[in-house]
PDB file of C-alpha atoms in Angstrom:
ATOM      1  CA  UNK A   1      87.097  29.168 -25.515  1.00  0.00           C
ATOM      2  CA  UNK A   2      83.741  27.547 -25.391  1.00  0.00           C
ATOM      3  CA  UNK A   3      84.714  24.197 -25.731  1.00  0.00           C
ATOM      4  CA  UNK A   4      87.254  24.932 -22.783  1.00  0.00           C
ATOM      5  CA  UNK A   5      84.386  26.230 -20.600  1.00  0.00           C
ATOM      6  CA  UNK A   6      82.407  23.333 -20.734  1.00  0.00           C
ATOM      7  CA  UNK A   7      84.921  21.127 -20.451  1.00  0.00           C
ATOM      8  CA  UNK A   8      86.470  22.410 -17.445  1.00  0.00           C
ATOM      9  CA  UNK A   9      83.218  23.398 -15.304  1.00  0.00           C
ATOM     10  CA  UNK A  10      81.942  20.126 -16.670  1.00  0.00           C
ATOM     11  CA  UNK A  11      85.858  18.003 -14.924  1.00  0.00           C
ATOM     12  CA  UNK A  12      85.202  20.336 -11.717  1.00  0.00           C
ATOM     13  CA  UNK A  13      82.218  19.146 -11.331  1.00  0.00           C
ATOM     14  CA  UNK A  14      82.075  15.562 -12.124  1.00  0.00           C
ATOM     15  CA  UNK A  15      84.720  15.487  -9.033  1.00  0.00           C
ATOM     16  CA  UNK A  16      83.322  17.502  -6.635  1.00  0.00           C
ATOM     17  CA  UNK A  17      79.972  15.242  -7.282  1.00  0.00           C
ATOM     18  CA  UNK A  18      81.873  12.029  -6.755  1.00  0.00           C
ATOM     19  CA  UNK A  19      83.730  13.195  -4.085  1.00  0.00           C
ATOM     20  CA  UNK A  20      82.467   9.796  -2.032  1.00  0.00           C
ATOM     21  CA  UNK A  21      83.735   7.441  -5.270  1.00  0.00           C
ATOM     22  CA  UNK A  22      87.121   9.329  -4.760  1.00  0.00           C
ATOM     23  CA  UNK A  23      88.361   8.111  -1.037  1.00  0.00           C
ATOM     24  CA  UNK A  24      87.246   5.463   1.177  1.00  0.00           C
ATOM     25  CA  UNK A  25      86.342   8.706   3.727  1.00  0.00           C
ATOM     26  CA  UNK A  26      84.459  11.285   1.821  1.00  0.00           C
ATOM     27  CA  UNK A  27      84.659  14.041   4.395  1.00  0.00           C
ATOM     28  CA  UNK A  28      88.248  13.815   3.880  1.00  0.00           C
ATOM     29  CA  UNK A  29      87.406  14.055  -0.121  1.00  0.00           C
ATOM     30  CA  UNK A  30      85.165  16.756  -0.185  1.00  0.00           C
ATOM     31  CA  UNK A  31      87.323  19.015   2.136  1.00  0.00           C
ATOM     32  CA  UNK A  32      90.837  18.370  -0.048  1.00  0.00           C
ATOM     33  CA  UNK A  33      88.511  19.376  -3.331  1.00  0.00           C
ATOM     34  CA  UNK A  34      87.273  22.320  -1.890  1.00  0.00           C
ATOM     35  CA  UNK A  35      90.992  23.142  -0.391  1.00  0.00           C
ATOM     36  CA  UNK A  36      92.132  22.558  -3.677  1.00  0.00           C
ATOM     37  CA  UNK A  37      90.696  26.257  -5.239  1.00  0.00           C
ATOM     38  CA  UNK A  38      93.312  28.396  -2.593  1.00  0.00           C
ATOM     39  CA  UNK A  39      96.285  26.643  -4.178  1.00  0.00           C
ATOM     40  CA  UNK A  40      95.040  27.266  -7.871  1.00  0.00           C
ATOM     41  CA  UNK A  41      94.400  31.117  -7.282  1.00  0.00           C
ATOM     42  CA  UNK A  42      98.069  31.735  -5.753  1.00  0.00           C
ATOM     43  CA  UNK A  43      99.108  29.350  -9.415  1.00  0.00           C
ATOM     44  CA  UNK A  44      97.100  31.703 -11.781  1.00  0.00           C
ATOM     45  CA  UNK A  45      98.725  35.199  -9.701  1.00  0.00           C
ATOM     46  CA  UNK A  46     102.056  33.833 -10.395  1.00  0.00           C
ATOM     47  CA  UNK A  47     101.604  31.616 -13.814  1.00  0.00           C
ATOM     48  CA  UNK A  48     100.131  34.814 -15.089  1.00  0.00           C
ATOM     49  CA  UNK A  49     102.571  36.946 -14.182  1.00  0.00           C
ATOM     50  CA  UNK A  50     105.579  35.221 -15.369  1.00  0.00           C
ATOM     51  CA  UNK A  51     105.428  32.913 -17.463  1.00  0.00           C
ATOM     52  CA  UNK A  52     104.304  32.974 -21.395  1.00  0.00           C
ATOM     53  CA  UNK A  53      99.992  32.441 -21.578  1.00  0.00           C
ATOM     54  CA  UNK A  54      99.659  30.310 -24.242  1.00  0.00           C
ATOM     55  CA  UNK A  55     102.221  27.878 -23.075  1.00  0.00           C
ATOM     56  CA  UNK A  56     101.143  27.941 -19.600  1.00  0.00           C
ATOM     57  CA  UNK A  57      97.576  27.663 -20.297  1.00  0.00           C
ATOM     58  CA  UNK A  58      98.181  24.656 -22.632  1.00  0.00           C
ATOM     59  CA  UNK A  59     100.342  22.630 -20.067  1.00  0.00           C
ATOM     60  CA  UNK A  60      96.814  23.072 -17.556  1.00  0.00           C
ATOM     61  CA  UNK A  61      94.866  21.964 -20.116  1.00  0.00           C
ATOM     62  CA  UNK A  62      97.565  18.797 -20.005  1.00  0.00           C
ATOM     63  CA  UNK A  63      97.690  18.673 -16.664  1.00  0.00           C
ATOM     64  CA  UNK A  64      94.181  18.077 -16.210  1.00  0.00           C
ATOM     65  CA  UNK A  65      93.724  15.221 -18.718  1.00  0.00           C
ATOM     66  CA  UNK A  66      96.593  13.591 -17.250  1.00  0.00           C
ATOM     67  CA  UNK A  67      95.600  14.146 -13.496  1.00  0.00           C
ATOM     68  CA  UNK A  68      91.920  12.860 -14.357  1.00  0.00           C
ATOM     69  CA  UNK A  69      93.406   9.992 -16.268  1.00  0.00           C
ATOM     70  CA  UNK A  70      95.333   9.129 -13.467  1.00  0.00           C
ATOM     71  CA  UNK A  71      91.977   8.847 -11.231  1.00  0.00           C
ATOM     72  CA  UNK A  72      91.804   5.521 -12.971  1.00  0.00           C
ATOM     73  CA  UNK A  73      94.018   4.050 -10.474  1.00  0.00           C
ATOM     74  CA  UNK A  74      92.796   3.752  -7.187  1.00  0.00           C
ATOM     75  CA  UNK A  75      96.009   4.383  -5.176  1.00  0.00           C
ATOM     76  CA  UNK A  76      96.207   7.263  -6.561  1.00  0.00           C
ATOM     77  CA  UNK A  77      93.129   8.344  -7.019  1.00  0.00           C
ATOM     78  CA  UNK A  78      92.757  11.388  -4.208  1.00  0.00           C
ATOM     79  CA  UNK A  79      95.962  12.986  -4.954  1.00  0.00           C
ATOM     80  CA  UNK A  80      95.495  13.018  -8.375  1.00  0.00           C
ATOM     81  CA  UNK A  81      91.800  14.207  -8.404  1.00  0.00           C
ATOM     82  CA  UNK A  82      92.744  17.137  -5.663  1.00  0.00           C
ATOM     83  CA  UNK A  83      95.394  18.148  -8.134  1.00  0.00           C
ATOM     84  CA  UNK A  84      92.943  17.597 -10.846  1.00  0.00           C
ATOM     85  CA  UNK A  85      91.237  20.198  -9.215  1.00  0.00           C
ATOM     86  CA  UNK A  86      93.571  22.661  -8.822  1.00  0.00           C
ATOM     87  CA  UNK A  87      94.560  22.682 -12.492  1.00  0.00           C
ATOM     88  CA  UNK A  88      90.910  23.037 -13.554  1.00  0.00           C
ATOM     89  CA  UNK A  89      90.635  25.640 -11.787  1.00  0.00           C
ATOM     90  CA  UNK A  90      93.509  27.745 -12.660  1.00  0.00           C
ATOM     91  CA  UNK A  91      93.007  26.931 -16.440  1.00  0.00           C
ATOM     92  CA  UNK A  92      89.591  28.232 -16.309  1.00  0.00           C
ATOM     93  CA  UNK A  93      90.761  31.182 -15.209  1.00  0.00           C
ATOM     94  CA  UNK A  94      93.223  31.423 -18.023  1.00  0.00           C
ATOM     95  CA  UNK A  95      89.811  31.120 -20.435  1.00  0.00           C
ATOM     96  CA  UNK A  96      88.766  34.807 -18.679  1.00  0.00           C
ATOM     97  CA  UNK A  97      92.177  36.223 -18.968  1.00  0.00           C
ATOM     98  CA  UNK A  98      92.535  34.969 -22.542  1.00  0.00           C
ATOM     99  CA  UNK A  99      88.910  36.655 -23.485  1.00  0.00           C
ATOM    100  CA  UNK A 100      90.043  40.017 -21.497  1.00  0.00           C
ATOM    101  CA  UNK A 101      92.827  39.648 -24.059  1.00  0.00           C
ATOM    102  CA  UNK A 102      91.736  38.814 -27.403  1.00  0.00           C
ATOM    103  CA  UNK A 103      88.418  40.287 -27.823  1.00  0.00           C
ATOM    104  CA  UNK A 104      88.199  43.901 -28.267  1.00  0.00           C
ATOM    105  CA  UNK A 105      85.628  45.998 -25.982  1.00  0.00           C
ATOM    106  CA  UNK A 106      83.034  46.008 -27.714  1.00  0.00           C
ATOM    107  CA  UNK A 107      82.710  41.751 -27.996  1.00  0.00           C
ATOM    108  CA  UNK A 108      84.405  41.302 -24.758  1.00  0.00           C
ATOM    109  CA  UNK A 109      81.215  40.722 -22.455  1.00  0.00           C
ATOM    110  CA  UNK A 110      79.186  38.623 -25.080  1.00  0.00           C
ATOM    111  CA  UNK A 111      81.709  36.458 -25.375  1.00  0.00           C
ATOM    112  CA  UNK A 112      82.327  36.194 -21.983  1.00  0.00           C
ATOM    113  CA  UNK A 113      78.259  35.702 -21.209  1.00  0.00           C
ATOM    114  CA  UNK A 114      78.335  33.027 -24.242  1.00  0.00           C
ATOM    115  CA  UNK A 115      81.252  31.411 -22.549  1.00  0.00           C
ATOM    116  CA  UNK A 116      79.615  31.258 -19.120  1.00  0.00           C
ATOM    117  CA  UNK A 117      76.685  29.660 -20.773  1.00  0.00           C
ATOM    118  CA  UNK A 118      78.046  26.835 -22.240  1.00  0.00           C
ATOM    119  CA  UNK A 119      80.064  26.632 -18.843  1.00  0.00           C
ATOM    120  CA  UNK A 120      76.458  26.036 -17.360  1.00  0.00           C
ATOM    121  CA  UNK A 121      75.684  23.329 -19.827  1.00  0.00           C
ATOM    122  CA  UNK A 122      78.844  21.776 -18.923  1.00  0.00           C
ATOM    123  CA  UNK A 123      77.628  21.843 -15.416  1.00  0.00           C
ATOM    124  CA  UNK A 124      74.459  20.464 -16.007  1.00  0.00           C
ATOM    125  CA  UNK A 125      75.573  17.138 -17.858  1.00  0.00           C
ATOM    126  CA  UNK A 126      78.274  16.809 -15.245  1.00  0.00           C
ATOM    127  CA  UNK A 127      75.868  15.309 -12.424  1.00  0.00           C
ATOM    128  CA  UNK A 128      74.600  12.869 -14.986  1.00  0.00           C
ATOM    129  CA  UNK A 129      78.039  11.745 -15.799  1.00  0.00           C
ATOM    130  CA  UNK A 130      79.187  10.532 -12.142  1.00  0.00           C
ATOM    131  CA  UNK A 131      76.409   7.930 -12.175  1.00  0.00           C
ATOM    132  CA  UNK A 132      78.146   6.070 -14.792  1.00  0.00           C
ATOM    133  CA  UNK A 133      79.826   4.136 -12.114  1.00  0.00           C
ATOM    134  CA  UNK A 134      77.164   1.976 -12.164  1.00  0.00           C
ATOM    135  CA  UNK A 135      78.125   0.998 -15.061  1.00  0.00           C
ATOM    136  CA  UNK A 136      82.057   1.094 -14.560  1.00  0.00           C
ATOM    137  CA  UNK A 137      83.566   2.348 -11.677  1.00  0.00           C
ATOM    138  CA  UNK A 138      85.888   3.969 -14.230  1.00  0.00           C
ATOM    139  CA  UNK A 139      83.949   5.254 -16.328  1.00  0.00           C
ATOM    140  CA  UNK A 140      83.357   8.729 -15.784  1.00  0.00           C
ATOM    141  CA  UNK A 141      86.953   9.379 -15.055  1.00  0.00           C
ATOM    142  CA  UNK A 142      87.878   8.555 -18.954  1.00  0.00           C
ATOM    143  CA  UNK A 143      84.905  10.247 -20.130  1.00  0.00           C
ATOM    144  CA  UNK A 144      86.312  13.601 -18.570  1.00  0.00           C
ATOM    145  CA  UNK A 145      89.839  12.780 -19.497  1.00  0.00           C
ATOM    146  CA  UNK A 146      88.850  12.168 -23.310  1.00  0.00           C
ATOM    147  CA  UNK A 147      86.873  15.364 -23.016  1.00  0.00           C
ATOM    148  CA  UNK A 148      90.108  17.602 -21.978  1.00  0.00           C
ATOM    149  CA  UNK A 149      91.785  16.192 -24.993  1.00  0.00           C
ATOM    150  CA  UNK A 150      89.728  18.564 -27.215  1.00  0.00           C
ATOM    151  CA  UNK A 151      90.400  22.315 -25.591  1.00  0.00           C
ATOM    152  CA  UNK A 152      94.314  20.784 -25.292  1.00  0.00           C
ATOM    153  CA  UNK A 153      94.082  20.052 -29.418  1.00  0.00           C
ATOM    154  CA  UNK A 154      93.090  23.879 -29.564  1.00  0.00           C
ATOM    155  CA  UNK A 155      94.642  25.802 -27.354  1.00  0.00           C
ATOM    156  CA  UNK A 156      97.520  25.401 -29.509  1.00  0.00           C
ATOM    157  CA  UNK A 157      96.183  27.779 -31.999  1.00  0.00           C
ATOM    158  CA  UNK A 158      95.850  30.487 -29.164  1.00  0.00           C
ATOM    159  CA  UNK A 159      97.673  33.880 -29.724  1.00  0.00           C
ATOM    160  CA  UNK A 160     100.336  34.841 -27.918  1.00  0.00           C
ATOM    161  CA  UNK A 161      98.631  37.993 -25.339  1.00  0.00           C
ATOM    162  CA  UNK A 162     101.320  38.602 -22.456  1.00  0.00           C
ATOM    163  CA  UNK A 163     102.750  41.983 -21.965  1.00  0.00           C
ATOM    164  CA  UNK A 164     100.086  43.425 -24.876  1.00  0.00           C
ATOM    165  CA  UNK A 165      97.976  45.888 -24.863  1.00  0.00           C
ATOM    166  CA  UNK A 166      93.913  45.219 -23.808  1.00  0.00           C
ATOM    167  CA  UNK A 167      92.475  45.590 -27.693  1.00  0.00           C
ATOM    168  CA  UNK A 168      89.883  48.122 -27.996  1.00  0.00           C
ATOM    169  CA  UNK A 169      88.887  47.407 -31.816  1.00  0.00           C
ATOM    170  CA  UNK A 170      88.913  44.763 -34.195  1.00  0.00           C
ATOM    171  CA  UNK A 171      91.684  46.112 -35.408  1.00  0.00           C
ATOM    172  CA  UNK A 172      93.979  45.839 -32.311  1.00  0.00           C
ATOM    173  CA  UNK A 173      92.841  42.093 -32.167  1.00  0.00           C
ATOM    174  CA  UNK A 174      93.990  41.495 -36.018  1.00  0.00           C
ATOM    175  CA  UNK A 175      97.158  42.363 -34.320  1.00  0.00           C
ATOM    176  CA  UNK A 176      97.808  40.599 -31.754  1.00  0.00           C
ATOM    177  CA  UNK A 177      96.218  37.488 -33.322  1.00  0.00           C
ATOM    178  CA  UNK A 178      98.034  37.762 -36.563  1.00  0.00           C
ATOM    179  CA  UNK A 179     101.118  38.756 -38.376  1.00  0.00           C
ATOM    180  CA  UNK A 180     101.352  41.186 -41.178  1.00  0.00           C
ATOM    181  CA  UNK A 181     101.671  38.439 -43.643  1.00  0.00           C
ATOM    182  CA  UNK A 182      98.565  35.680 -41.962  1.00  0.00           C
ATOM    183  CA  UNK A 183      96.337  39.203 -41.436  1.00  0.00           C
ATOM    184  CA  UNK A 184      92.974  38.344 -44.162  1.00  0.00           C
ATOM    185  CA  UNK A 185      91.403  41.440 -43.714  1.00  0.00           C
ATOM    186  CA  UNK A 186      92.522  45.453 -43.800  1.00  0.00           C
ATOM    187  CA  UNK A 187      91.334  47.203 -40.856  1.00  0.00           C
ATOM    188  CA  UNK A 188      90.826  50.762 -41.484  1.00  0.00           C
ATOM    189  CA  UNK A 189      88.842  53.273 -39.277  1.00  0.00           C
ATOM    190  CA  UNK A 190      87.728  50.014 -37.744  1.00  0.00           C
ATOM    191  CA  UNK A 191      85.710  48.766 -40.399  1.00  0.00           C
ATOM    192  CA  UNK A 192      86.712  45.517 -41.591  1.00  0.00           C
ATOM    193  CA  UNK A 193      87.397  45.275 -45.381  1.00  0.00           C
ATOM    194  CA  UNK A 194      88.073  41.794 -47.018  1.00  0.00           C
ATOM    195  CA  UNK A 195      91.373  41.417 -48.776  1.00  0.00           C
ATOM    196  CA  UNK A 196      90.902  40.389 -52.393  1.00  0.00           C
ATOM    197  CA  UNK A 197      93.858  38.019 -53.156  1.00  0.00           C
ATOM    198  CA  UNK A 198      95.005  37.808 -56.661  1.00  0.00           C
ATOM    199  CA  UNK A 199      96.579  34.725 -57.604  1.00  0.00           C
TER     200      UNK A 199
END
């Protein structure tokens, strides 16, 4: 989930600060980019609602790599970074259902504040990033797309949270995350007891 953060506060950014490098107008940039967030909030009511998480959430994480990789090309360059957008938006907003998901209560807002903080750092290197132009106007385009790659790669491993129940102990988590057979540890009165495996 961290690596996700950063990643995707880190894409949002990088185009809303080159918002000039994306168009030849970049009025017309900057206001598609910021009209880009109402689309991606109706996507994550209805994605959410309907569809499977971990699938849906990995195909964002796709969808961004490709749309940012597609910013290569200059004809296509607006649509694709206004889409771009839109997915980054509505995967990070996966990342805070996910964590309202899979952590139990008590680790819930820790993670959450650790994930927002490593958001911020994503943030911060983001502004440096978009004056890599200088050195190829291309450049910071395939930087971010080679970054999505990595939350993509590990998404995969996600659990599985639609339609459960909001854990409210380790215990609930080591369900939902794992079957009876993958489970490592016994759970009992919520005190975690490693499983010693005789082979």
């Amino acid at each position: 989930f961290y690596l996700t953060s950063a990643a995707n506060v880190l894409i949002y950014y990088m185009l809303k600060f080159s918002a000039e490098n994306i168009s030849s107008s970049p009025y017309l940039s900057c206001w598609l980019l910021a009209l880009s967030d109402v689309p991606s909030a109706v996507l994550i009511h209805f994605c959410s609602k309907f569809e499977r998480r971990k699938v849906n959430f990995y195909v964002q994480l796709i969808a961004v790599g490709f749309c940012y990789l597609c910013c290569t090309w200059e004809n296509v360059r607006l649509v694709s970074a206004v889409l771009c957008m839109a997915f980054a938006a509505v995967s990070f907003n996966y990342v805070y259902l996910y964590l309202a998901e899979v952590y139990p209560t008590t680790m819930r807002n820790r993670v959450t504040a650790g994930c927002i903080a490593v958001a911020e750092i994503g943030g911060m290197v983001a502004n440096p990033l978009v004056y890599t132009t200088n050195v190829w106007d291309i450049l910071p385009f395939l930087i971010a797309a080679t970054l999505a790659v990595g939350p993509t790669v590990a998404s995969w491993w996600l659990p599985e949270t639609r339609s459960s129940k909001l854990p409210d102990r380790l215990a609930d988590t080591l369900q939902i995350v794992y079957t009876d057979e993958e489970r490592p540890f016994i759970v009992e009165n919520s005190i975690a007891v490693e499983e010693v495996r005789v082979v």
